[in-house]
Amino acid sequence: MFDEIIQNLILIKQDFAKNYSGNAHIQEVVPASRSDKFPLAENHLQSIHKFAEKNPIYSNSFEEKILGTDCVIYEGDINDYWLNSIKHGTSCQPFYPTWMISAYLMTMIAKELGYEELVDIGSGDGRIAFCGKILGFTPHSIEIDDGLVELQKLICNETQQNFDPHCDDALEYDYSKFQLKHPVFFIGGLPQMGGDMLATNIIDKINSLDQLKNSTGIVFAGTHSKRHLSGNLTDGGWSSLIQNHDLQVMETVSLPTVWTFDQTTETPYIYTKFN
C-alpha cells in the first residue's frame, strides 16, 4: 500500500511543480480528503490540514484538482525562520521542512515497523513529531532554535496535540529522561551539512543507554543530488556512517520536501537499525 501511495504523491508533486505559476517562497500539496489514491485515515488528513491552517508559516491556501485528485495547496514563507535557524553554532541544518504529507507517510512507515516512541532531532516546526502524536506514538521534539520552539508550542495549543517540544541542543541532551523502550529517532540534517556529526553523537548516546541499542531505529534524510553531495551517493550519502556503526538498512523511501520542489528526484529517507 505504501509504495502506491508514495508513487501517487510523487506523480502529483511532479505535475504540480511543472504547472505551478505562483511565486510563493514555499508551496506544498495535501490531498483534500481520503480517496482511492490516498486511502488514509480521514481524521488524520484533517489533522494535517489543521496543522497547516494553524501554522503561521503558511499565508495562503487554495484547492486544485491534480491528476484527478482533489488537493489543497498551501503557500508560505520560511525566510525569517531559516535565517534564525542558521545562527546557532551547532545547528546541522537550516529550517527546510519536508512536506506535511511526507512527514505523515514516513512516520506511518515507522509505526508499521513497530516503534512506540518517536524522537525528532532538529524538528523545525514539529511536523514529524506532530504526525507521531496523531499516529499514536509517544513523541518528543528537540529543536535548538527558540523561535521554532515557540512556533511548535503555538501549534500544540492551536491543534490540541501536544508533541512535547523542547528547546535544547540535541548534542547535549540527556535522552535517558524520556525512559525510552522502543524508539525511532529521526535525524534532521543532511550528512554533508553536519548531519553526520549529529548522527554520530546520537548513536553514541543510544549506545550509552542500557539495552536501548537493540530496540532503536534511526531514520536519516539523504539526497540523490550530486550538487548537494560529492562522493558516494549510496544510501543518500549515509553509507559510510551506516557501515562504520554497523547499522542495517531496513527500508528506503523517497518523498517530496520543500528543498526538492524544483528537482526531478525526491528526498530519500533511510530506515536503519543496529545489527
Short mmCIF file of C-alpha atoms in Angstrom, two decimals:
data_model
loop_
_atom_site.label_atom_id
_atom_site.label_comp_id
_atom_site.label_asym_id
_atom_site.label_seq_id
_atom_site.Cartn_x
_atom_site.Cartn_y
_atom_site.Cartn_z
CA MET A 1 0.00 0.00 0.00
CA PHE A 2 2.76 2.44 0.92
CA ASP A 3 4.50 2.07 -2.44
CA GLU A 4 1.35 3.01 -4.35
CA ILE A 5 0.52 5.96 -2.11
CA ILE A 6 4.08 7.28 -2.34
CA GLN A 7 4.13 6.88 -6.12
CA ASN A 8 0.79 8.70 -6.40
CA LEU A 9 2.15 11.53 -4.24
CA ILE A 10 5.32 11.86 -6.34
CA LEU A 11 3.29 11.99 -9.57
CA ILE A 12 1.07 14.72 -8.11
CA LYS A 13 4.11 16.68 -6.89
CA GLN A 14 5.80 16.47 -10.28
CA ASP A 15 2.68 17.56 -12.14
CA PHE A 16 2.04 20.39 -9.70
CA ALA A 17 5.66 21.62 -9.85
CA LYS A 18 5.59 21.59 -13.66
CA ASN A 19 2.40 23.66 -13.84
CA TYR A 20 2.76 25.90 -10.77
CA SER A 21 2.53 29.59 -11.74
CA GLY A 22 2.68 31.16 -8.27
CA ASN A 23 5.65 32.89 -6.67
CA ALA A 24 5.43 31.76 -3.03
CA HIS A 25 8.67 31.01 -1.22
CA ILE A 26 7.39 27.53 -0.31
CA GLN A 27 4.44 25.54 -1.57
CA GLU A 28 3.17 22.05 -0.92
CA VAL A 29 0.25 19.77 -1.64
CA VAL A 30 -2.03 17.83 0.72
CA PRO A 31 -4.85 15.58 -0.54
CA ALA A 32 -8.13 17.25 0.38
CA SER A 33 -9.67 14.04 1.71
CA ARG A 34 -9.43 10.25 1.65
CA SER A 35 -9.60 8.72 -1.84
CA ASP A 36 -8.68 5.57 -3.75
CA LYS A 37 -5.24 7.03 -4.49
CA PHE A 38 -4.78 8.13 -0.87
CA PRO A 39 -6.61 5.60 1.35
CA LEU A 40 -5.50 7.35 4.54
CA ALA A 41 -7.49 7.86 7.73
CA GLU A 42 -9.80 10.83 7.16
CA ASN A 43 -9.31 12.16 10.69
CA HIS A 44 -5.54 12.09 10.19
CA LEU A 45 -5.78 14.02 6.92
CA GLN A 46 -7.97 16.62 8.59
CA SER A 47 -5.40 16.90 11.41
CA ILE A 48 -2.70 17.59 8.81
CA HIS A 49 -4.86 20.33 7.30
CA LYS A 50 -5.39 21.78 10.76
CA PHE A 51 -1.62 21.79 11.34
CA ALA A 52 -1.19 23.86 8.16
CA GLU A 53 -4.11 26.17 8.94
CA LYS A 54 -2.73 26.95 12.41
CA ASN A 55 0.90 27.25 11.28
CA PRO A 56 1.83 30.89 10.57
CA ILE A 57 4.49 29.97 8.02
CA TYR A 58 1.58 29.45 5.62
CA SER A 59 -0.19 32.58 4.42
CA ASN A 60 -2.42 31.24 1.66
CA SER A 61 -4.22 28.10 0.57
CA PHE A 62 -6.42 27.10 -2.36
CA GLU A 63 -8.00 23.97 -3.78
CA GLU A 64 -6.87 22.38 -7.01
CA LYS A 65 -7.54 19.09 -8.77
CA ILE A 66 -4.27 17.45 -9.74
CA LEU A 67 -4.25 14.26 -11.84
CA GLY A 68 -7.85 13.65 -10.78
CA THR A 69 -7.23 14.11 -7.04
CA ASP A 70 -8.75 16.99 -5.07
CA CYS A 71 -5.89 18.71 -3.27
CA VAL A 72 -5.24 21.74 -1.10
CA ILE A 73 -2.19 23.84 -1.93
CA TYR A 74 -0.51 25.65 0.96
CA GLU A 75 1.80 28.59 0.20
CA GLY A 76 4.05 30.35 2.66
CA ASP A 77 7.40 31.83 3.59
CA ILE A 78 10.08 30.41 5.91
CA ASN A 79 12.76 33.08 5.35
CA ASP A 80 12.67 34.53 8.87
CA TYR A 81 12.78 31.10 10.49
CA TRP A 82 15.50 29.98 8.08
CA LEU A 83 17.69 32.98 8.97
CA ASN A 84 17.20 32.42 12.70
CA SER A 85 17.93 28.70 12.41
CA ILE A 86 21.42 29.22 10.95
CA LYS A 87 22.65 31.46 13.78
CA HIS A 88 23.34 28.52 16.12
CA GLY A 89 26.89 27.19 16.06
CA THR A 90 25.83 23.57 16.47
CA SER A 91 22.87 23.71 14.07
CA CYS A 92 23.29 20.95 11.47
CA GLN A 93 20.61 22.05 9.02
CA PRO A 94 18.77 25.30 8.26
CA PHE A 95 14.99 25.11 8.57
CA TYR A 96 13.80 23.48 5.35
CA PRO A 97 10.82 21.26 6.14
CA THR A 98 9.67 18.10 4.50
CA TRP A 99 6.15 18.24 3.07
CA MET A 100 3.45 17.63 5.67
CA ILE A 101 2.02 14.62 3.85
CA SER A 102 5.57 13.24 3.50
CA ALA A 103 6.08 13.64 7.26
CA TYR A 104 2.89 11.67 7.83
CA LEU A 105 3.85 8.86 5.46
CA MET A 106 7.39 8.46 6.83
CA THR A 107 6.02 8.38 10.37
CA MET A 108 3.38 5.86 9.32
CA ILE A 109 6.13 3.59 7.99
CA ALA A 110 7.94 3.81 11.34
CA LYS A 111 4.69 2.81 13.04
CA GLU A 112 4.37 -0.21 10.77
CA LEU A 113 7.92 -1.20 11.76
CA GLY A 114 6.72 -1.47 15.36
CA TYR A 115 8.28 1.55 17.08
CA GLU A 116 6.45 3.09 20.02
CA GLU A 117 8.24 6.36 20.79
CA LEU A 118 9.37 8.97 18.27
CA VAL A 119 12.24 11.40 18.87
CA ASP A 120 12.56 14.10 16.22
CA ILE A 121 16.05 15.65 16.27
CA GLY A 122 16.25 19.11 14.71
CA SER A 123 12.48 19.17 14.48
CA GLY A 124 11.85 22.57 12.87
CA ASP A 125 8.16 23.38 13.22
CA GLY A 126 7.49 19.93 14.72
CA ARG A 127 5.62 18.33 11.82
CA ILE A 128 7.19 14.87 12.18
CA ALA A 129 6.56 14.82 15.93
CA PHE A 130 3.01 16.11 15.29
CA CYS A 131 2.39 13.22 12.90
CA GLY A 132 3.82 10.86 15.51
CA LYS A 133 1.29 12.18 18.00
CA ILE A 134 -1.75 11.64 15.75
CA LEU A 135 -0.46 8.15 14.85
CA GLY A 136 -0.24 7.07 18.48
CA PHE A 137 3.48 7.42 19.19
CA THR A 138 4.81 8.96 22.37
CA PRO A 139 6.55 11.89 20.62
CA HIS A 140 9.46 14.09 21.68
CA SER A 141 10.61 17.08 19.65
CA ILE A 142 14.13 18.51 20.05
CA GLU A 143 14.93 21.85 18.38
CA ILE A 144 17.78 24.27 19.17
CA ASP A 145 16.12 27.43 17.80
CA ASP A 146 13.89 29.19 20.32
CA GLY A 147 11.78 30.83 17.63
CA LEU A 148 10.92 27.48 16.09
CA VAL A 149 10.14 26.01 19.50
CA GLU A 150 7.74 28.89 20.21
CA LEU A 151 6.14 28.10 16.85
CA GLN A 152 5.81 24.45 17.91
CA LYS A 153 4.19 25.44 21.19
CA LEU A 154 1.72 27.64 19.31
CA ILE A 155 0.82 24.73 17.03
CA CYS A 156 0.46 22.40 20.04
CA ASN A 157 -2.02 24.81 21.62
CA GLU A 158 -3.94 25.59 18.44
CA THR A 159 -4.29 21.95 17.34
CA GLN A 160 -4.69 20.47 20.84
CA GLN A 161 -1.92 17.99 20.01
CA ASN A 162 0.99 18.08 22.46
CA PHE A 163 4.04 16.60 20.73
CA ASP A 164 6.39 17.61 23.57
CA PRO A 165 8.62 20.36 22.14
CA HIS A 166 11.98 21.00 23.84
CA CYS A 167 14.32 23.92 23.15
CA ASP A 168 17.66 22.17 23.56
CA ASP A 169 20.89 21.31 21.79
CA ALA A 170 20.45 17.70 20.64
CA LEU A 171 24.20 17.17 21.02
CA GLU A 172 23.97 17.85 24.75
CA TYR A 173 20.55 16.44 25.60
CA ASP A 174 20.13 13.63 28.13
CA TYR A 175 17.79 11.19 26.38
CA SER A 176 17.52 8.96 29.45
CA LYS A 177 14.91 11.48 30.68
CA PHE A 178 12.45 10.05 28.16
CA GLN A 179 12.70 6.50 29.55
CA LEU A 180 12.62 5.10 26.03
CA LYS A 181 11.80 1.45 25.36
CA HIS A 182 11.33 1.02 21.59
CA PRO A 183 12.08 4.38 19.94
CA VAL A 184 12.73 5.66 16.45
CA PHE A 185 14.97 8.70 16.04
CA PHE A 186 14.50 10.98 13.03
CA ILE A 187 17.75 12.85 12.30
CA GLY A 188 17.20 16.32 10.79
CA GLY A 189 20.31 17.12 8.77
CA LEU A 190 21.95 16.02 5.52
CA PRO A 191 25.27 14.18 6.00
CA GLN A 192 27.43 16.85 4.32
CA MET A 193 25.84 19.70 6.31
CA GLY A 194 26.79 18.40 9.75
CA GLY A 195 24.18 15.69 9.93
CA ASP A 196 26.92 13.07 10.18
CA MET A 197 28.29 14.72 13.32
CA LEU A 198 24.80 14.93 14.79
CA ALA A 199 24.01 11.32 13.92
CA THR A 200 27.29 10.06 15.37
CA ASN A 201 26.57 11.88 18.61
CA ILE A 202 23.04 10.44 18.82
CA ILE A 203 24.33 6.92 18.11
CA ASP A 204 26.91 7.29 20.90
CA LYS A 205 24.16 8.39 23.29
CA ILE A 206 21.97 5.42 22.29
CA ASN A 207 24.90 3.08 22.91
CA SER A 208 25.37 4.57 26.39
CA LEU A 209 21.82 3.69 27.47
CA ASP A 210 21.35 0.15 28.76
CA GLN A 211 19.70 -2.22 26.29
CA LEU A 212 18.38 0.63 24.11
CA LYS A 213 20.60 -0.19 21.14
CA ASN A 214 18.79 -3.43 20.30
CA SER A 215 15.34 -1.80 20.16
CA THR A 216 16.12 1.51 18.45
CA GLY A 217 15.63 2.65 14.86
CA ILE A 218 17.26 5.65 13.21
CA VAL A 219 15.88 7.42 10.13
CA PHE A 220 18.25 9.56 8.07
CA ALA A 221 17.32 12.20 5.49
CA GLY A 222 19.58 11.86 2.46
CA THR A 223 19.93 13.25 -1.03
CA HIS A 224 20.16 11.94 -4.58
CA SER A 225 21.54 15.22 -5.87
CA LYS A 226 25.22 15.47 -6.86
CA ARG A 227 25.04 19.24 -6.43
CA HIS A 228 24.34 18.69 -2.72
CA LEU A 229 26.70 15.79 -2.21
CA SER A 230 30.09 14.94 -3.61
CA GLY A 231 31.43 11.41 -3.40
CA ASN A 232 29.38 8.35 -2.52
CA LEU A 233 25.64 8.78 -3.14
CA THR A 234 24.81 5.30 -1.79
CA ASP A 235 22.12 5.36 0.91
CA GLY A 236 21.57 9.05 0.29
CA GLY A 237 25.14 9.86 1.33
CA TRP A 238 24.95 7.96 4.64
CA SER A 239 26.69 4.74 3.57
CA SER A 240 29.97 5.39 5.41
CA LEU A 241 28.24 6.17 8.71
CA ILE A 242 25.92 3.18 8.31
CA GLN A 243 28.90 0.89 7.73
CA ASN A 244 31.05 2.40 10.48
CA HIS A 245 28.33 1.99 13.10
CA ASP A 246 27.19 -1.46 11.95
CA LEU A 247 23.68 -0.36 11.02
CA GLN A 248 21.33 -2.35 8.82
CA VAL A 249 19.15 -0.60 6.23
CA MET A 250 15.59 -1.87 6.57
CA GLU A 251 13.87 0.38 4.07
CA THR A 252 14.41 3.46 1.91
CA VAL A 253 11.60 5.70 0.70
CA SER A 254 11.83 8.87 -1.38
CA LEU A 255 9.35 11.64 -0.61
CA PRO A 256 8.74 15.27 -1.62
CA THR A 257 10.26 18.00 0.52
CA VAL A 258 10.47 21.79 0.30
CA TRP A 259 14.06 21.57 -0.98
CA THR A 260 13.27 19.14 -3.82
CA PHE A 261 10.29 21.07 -5.21
CA ASP A 262 12.25 22.13 -8.32
CA GLN A 263 14.05 18.78 -8.72
CA THR A 264 13.18 15.59 -10.58
CA THR A 265 14.29 13.42 -7.65
CA GLU A 266 12.84 13.41 -4.15
CA THR A 267 14.44 13.16 -0.72
CA PRO A 268 15.40 9.62 0.36
CA TYR A 269 14.67 8.61 3.96
CA ILE A 270 16.76 5.66 5.10
CA TYR A 271 15.36 3.49 7.92
CA THR A 272 18.07 1.68 9.86
CA LYS A 273 18.55 -0.45 12.94
CA PHE A 274 21.58 -1.81 14.78
CA ASN A 275 22.91 -5.22 13.73
#
